[in-house]
PDB file of C-alpha atoms and ligand atoms in Angstrom:
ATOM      1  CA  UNK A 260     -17.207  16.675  10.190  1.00 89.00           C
ATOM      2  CA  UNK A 261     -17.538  20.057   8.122  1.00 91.00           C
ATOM      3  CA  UNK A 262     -13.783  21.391   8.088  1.00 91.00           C
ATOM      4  CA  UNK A 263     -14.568  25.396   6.506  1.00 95.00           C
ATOM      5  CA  UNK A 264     -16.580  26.984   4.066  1.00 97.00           C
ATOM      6  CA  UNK A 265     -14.925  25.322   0.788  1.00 98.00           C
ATOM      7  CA  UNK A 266     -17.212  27.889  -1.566  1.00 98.00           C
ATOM      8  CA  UNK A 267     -19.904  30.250  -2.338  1.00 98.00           C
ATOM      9  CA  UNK A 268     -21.848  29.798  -5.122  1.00 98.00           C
ATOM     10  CA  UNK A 269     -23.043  32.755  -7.050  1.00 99.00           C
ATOM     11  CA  UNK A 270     -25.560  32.189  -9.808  1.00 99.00           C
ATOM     12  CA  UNK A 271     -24.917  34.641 -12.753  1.00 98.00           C
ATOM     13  CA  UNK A 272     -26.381  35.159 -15.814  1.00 98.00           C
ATOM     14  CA  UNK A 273     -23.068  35.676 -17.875  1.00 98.00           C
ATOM     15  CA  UNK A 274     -19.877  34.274 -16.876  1.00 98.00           C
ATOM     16  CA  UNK A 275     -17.625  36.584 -18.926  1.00 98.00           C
ATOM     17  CA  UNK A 276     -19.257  39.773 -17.383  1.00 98.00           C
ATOM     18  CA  UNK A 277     -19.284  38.650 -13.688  1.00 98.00           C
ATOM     19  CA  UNK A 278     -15.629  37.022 -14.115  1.00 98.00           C
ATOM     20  CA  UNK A 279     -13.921  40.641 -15.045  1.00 98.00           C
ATOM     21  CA  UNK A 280     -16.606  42.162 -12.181  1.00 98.00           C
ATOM     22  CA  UNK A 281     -15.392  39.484  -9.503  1.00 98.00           C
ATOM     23  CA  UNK A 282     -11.444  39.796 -10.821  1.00 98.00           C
ATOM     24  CA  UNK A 283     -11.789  43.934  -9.729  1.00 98.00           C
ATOM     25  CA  UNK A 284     -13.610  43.371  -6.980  1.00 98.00           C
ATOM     26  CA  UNK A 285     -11.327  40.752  -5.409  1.00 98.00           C
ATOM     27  CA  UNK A 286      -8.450  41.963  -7.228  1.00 98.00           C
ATOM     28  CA  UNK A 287      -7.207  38.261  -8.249  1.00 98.00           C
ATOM     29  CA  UNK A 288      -8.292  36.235 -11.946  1.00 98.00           C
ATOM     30  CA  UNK A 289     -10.186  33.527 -11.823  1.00 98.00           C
ATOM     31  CA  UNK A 290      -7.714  30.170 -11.669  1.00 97.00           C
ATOM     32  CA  UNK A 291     -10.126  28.031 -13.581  1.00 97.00           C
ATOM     33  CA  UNK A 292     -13.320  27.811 -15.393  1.00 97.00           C
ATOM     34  CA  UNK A 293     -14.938  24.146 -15.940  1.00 97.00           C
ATOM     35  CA  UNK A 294     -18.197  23.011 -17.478  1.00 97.00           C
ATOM     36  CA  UNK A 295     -20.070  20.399 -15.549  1.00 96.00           C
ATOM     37  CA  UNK A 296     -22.575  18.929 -17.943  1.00 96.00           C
ATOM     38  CA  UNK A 297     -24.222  17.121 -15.748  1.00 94.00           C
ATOM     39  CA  UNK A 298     -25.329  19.630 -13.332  1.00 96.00           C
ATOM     40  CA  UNK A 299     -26.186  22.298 -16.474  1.00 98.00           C
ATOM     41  CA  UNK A 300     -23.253  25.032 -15.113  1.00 98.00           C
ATOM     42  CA  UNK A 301     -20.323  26.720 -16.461  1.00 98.00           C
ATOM     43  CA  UNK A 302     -17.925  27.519 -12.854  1.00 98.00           C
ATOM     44  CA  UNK A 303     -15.143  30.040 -12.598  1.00 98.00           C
ATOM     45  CA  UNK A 304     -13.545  29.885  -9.109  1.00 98.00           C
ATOM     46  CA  UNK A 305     -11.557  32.225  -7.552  1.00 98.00           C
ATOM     47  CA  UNK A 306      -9.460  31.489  -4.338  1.00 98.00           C
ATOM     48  CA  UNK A 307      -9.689  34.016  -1.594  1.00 97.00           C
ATOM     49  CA  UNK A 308      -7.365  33.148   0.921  1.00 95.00           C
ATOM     50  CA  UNK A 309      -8.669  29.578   2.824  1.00 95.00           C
ATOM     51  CA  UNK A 310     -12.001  29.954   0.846  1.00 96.00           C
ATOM     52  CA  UNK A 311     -13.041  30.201  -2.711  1.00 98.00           C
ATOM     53  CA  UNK A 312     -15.718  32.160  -4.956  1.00 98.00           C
ATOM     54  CA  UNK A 313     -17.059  29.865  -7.181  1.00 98.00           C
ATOM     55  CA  UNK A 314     -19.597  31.759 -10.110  1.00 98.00           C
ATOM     56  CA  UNK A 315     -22.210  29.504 -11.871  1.00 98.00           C
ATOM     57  CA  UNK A 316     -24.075  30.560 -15.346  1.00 98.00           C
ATOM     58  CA  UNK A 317     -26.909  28.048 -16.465  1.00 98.00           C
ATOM     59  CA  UNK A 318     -25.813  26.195 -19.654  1.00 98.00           C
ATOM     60  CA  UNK A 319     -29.463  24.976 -20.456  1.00 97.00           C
ATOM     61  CA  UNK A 320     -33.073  25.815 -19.539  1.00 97.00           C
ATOM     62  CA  UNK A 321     -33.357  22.971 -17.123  1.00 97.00           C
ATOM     63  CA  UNK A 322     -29.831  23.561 -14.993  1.00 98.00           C
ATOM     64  CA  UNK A 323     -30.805  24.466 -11.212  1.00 98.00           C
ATOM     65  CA  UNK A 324     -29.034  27.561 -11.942  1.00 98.00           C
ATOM     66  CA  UNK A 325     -31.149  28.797 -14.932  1.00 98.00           C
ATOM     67  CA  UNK A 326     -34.384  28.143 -12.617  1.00 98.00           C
ATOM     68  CA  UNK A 327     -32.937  30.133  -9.749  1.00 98.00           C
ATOM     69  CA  UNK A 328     -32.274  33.046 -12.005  1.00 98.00           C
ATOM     70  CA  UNK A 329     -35.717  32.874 -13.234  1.00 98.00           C
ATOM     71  CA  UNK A 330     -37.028  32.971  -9.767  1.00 97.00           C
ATOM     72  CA  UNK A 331     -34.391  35.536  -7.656  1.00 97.00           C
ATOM     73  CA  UNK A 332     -32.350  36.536 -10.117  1.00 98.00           C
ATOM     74  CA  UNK A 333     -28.794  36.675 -10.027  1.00 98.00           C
ATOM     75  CA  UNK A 334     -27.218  36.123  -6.442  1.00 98.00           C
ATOM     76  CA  UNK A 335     -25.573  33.789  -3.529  1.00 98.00           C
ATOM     77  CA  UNK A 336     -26.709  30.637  -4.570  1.00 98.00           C
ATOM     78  CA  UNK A 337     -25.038  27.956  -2.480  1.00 98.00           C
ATOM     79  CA  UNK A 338     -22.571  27.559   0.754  1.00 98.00           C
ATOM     80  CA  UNK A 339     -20.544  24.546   0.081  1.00 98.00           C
ATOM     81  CA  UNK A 340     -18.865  23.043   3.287  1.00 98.00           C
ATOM     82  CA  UNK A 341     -15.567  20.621   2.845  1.00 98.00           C
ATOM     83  CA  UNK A 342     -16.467  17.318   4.426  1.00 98.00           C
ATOM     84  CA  UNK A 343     -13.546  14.469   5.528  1.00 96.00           C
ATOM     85  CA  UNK A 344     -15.867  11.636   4.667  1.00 97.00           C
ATOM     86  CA  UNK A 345     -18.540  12.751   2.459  1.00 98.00           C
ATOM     87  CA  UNK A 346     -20.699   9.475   2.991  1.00 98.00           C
ATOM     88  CA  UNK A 347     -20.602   9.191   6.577  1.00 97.00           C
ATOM     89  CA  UNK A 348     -21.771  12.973   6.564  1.00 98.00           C
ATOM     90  CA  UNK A 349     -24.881  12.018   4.505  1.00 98.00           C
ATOM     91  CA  UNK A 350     -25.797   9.253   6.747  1.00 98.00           C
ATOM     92  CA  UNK A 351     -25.548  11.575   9.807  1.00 98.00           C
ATOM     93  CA  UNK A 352     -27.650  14.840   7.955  1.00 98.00           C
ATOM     94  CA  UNK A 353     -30.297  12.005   7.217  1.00 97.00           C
ATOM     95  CA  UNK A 354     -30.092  10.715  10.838  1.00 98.00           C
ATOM     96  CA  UNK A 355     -30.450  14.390  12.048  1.00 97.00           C
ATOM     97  CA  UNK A 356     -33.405  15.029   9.878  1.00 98.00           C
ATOM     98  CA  UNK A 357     -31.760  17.096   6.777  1.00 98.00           C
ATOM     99  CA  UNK A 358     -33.774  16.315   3.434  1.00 98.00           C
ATOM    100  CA  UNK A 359     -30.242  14.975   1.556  1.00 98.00           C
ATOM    101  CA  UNK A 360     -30.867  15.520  -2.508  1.00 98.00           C
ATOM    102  CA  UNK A 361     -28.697  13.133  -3.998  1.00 97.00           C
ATOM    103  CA  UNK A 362     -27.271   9.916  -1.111  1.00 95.00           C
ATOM    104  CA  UNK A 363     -24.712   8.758  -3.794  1.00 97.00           C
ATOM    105  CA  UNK A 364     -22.429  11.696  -3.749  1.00 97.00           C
ATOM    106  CA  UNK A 365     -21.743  12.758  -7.414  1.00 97.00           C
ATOM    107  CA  UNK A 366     -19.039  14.432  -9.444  1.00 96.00           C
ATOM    108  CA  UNK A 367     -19.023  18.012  -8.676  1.00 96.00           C
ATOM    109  CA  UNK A 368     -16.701  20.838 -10.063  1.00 96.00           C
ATOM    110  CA  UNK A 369     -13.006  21.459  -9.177  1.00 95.00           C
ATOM    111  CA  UNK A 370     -12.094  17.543  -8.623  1.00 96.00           C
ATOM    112  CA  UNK A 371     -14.506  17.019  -5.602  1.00 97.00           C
ATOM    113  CA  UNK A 372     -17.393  14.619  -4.837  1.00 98.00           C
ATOM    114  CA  UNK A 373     -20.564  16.606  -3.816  1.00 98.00           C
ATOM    115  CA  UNK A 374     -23.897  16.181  -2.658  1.00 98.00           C
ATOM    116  CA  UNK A 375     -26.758  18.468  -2.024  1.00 98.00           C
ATOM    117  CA  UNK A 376     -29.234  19.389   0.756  1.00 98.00           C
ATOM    118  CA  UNK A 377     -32.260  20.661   0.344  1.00 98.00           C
ATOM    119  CA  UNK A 378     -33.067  23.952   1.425  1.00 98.00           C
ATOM    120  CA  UNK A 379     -36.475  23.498   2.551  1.00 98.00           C
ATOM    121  CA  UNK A 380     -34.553  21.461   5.458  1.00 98.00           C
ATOM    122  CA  UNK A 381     -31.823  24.382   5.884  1.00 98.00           C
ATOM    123  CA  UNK A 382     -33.896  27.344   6.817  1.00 98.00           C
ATOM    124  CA  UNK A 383     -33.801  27.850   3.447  1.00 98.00           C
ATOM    125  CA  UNK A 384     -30.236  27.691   2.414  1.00 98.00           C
ATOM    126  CA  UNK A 385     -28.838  25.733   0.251  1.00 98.00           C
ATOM    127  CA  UNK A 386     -26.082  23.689   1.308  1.00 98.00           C
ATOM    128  CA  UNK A 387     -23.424  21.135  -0.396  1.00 98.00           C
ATOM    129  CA  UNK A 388     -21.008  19.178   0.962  1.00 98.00           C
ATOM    130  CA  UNK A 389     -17.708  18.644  -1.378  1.00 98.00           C
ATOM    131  CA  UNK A 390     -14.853  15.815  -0.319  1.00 98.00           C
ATOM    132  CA  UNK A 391     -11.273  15.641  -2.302  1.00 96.00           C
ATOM    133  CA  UNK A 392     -11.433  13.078  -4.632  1.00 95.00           C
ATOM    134  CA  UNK A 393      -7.852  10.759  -4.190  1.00 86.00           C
TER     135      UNK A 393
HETATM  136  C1  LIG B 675     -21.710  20.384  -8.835  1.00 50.24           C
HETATM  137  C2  LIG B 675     -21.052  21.483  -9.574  1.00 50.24           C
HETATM  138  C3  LIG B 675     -20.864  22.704  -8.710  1.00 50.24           C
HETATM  139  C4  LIG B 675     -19.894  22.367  -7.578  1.00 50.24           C
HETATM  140  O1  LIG B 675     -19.704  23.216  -6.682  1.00 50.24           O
HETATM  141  O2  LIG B 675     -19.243  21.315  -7.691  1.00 50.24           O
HETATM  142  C5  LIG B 675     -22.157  23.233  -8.150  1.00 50.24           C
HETATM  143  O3  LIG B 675     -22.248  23.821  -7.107  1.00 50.24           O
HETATM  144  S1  LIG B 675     -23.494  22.941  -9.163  1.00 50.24           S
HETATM  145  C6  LIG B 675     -24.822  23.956  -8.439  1.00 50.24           C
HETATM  146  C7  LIG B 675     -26.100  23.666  -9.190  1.00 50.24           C
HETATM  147  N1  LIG B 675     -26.650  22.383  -8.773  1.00 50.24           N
HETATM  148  C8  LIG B 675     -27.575  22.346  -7.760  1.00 50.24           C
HETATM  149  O4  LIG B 675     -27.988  23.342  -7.213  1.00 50.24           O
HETATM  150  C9  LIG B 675     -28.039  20.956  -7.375  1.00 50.24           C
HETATM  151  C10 LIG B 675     -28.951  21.001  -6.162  1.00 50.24           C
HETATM  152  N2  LIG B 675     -30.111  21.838  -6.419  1.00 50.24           N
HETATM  153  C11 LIG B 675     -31.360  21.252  -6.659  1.00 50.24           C
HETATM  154  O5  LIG B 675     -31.538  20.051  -6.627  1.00 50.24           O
HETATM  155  C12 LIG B 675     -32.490  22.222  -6.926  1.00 50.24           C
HETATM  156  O6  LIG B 675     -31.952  23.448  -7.398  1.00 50.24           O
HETATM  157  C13 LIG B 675     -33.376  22.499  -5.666  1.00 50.24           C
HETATM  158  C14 LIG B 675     -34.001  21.179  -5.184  1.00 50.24           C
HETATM  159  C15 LIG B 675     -32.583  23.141  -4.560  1.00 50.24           C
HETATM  160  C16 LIG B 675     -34.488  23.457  -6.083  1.00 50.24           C
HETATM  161  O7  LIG B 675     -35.117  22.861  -7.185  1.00 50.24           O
HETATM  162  P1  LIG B 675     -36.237  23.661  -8.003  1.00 50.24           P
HETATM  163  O8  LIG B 675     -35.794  25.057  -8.212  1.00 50.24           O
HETATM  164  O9  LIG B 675     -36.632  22.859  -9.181  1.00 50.24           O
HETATM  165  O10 LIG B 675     -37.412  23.561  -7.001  1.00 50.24           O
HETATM  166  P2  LIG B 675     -38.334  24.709  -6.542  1.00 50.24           P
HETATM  167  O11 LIG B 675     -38.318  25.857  -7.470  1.00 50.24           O
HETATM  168  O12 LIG B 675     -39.645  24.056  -6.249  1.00 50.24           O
HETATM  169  O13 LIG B 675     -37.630  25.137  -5.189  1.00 50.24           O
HETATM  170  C17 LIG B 675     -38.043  24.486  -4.031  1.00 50.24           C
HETATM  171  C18 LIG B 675     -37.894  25.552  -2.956  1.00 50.24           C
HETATM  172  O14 LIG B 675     -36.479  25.768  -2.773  1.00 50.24           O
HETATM  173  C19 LIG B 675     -36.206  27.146  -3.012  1.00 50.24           C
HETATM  174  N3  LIG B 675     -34.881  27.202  -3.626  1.00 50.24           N
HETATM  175  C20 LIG B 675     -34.540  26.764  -4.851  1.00 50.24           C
HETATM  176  N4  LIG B 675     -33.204  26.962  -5.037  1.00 50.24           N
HETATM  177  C21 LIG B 675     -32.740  27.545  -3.910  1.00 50.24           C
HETATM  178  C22 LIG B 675     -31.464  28.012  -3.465  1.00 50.24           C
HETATM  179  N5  LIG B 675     -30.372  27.894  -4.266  1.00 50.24           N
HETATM  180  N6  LIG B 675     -31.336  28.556  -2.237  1.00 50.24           N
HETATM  181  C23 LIG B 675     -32.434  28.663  -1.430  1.00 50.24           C
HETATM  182  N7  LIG B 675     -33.686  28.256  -1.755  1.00 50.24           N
HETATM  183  C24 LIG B 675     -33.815  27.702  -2.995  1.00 50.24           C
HETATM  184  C25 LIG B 675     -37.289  27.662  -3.912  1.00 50.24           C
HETATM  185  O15 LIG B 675     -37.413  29.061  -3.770  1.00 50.24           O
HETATM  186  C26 LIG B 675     -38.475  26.909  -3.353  1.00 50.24           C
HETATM  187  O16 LIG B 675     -38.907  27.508  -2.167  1.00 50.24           O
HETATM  188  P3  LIG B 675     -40.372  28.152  -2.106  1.00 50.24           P
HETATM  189  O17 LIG B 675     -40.454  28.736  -0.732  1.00 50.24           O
HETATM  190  O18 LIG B 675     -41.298  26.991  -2.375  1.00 50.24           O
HETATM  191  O19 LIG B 675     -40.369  29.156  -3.219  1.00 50.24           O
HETATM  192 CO1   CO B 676     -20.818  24.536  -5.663  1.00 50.24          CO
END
């Protein structure tokens, strides 16, 4: 079951410029920034009452985020849902037809386990599921 909207990803191309733009405009600071190597992104996330902002700047060449800036530029990126069982969601989505990018959920930001659809199967949107990790 998707519970809420746990984030929107924004791709940006610098971090430090977008955090002070997104602390104005919300009027709250970020409440942490993390590096996820493996998925090429520096995160800030900001909380916004039951939902949270989450900004993304590439950290190589090859990080999804660096190829969707070269393409459309800076902009919503991602909806991330919160899932109660992350796996059984993934089996369903594939059941139901939804191209699912990665069917071992993987280590995403902000101590959750994420996985990926693709958007080709989402009216193009892209959409990730995050679960608490215990
Ligand atoms: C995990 C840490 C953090 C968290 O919250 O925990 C994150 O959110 S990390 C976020 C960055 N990681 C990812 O996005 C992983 C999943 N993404 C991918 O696997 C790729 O980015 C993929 C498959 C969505 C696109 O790959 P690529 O750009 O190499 O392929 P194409 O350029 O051929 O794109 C295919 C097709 O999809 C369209 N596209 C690409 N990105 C997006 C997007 N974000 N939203 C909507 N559509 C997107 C692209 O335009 C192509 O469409 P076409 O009509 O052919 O132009
Ligand atoms: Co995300």
């Amino acid at each position: 079951m998707l519970t809420n909207v746990e984030h929107i990803g924004i791709a940006v191309r610098d971090i430090q410029i977008s955090n002070e733009l997104f602390s104005k405009l919300l009027n709250v600071q970020p409440y942490k920034s993390e590096t996820v190597a493996s998925e090429g992104v520096t995160t800030s996330f900001f909380r916004v009452n039951q939902t949270k902002i989450e900004l993304l700047e590439a950290t190589n060449p090859d990080s999804p985020i660096a190829k969707f800036l070269e393409k459309k530029g800076e902009g919503v990126h991602h909806i991330a849902f919160e899932v109660d069982d992350i796996v059984s969601e993934i089996n369903r989505l594939k059941e139901d037809g939804f191209t699912v990018l990665n069917e071992i959920p993987k280590l995403g930001a902000d101590n959750k386990l994420v996985c990926f659809l693709h958007p080709k199967s989402t009216n193009s949107v892209l959409i990730e599921l995050c679960q608490e990790r215990k």
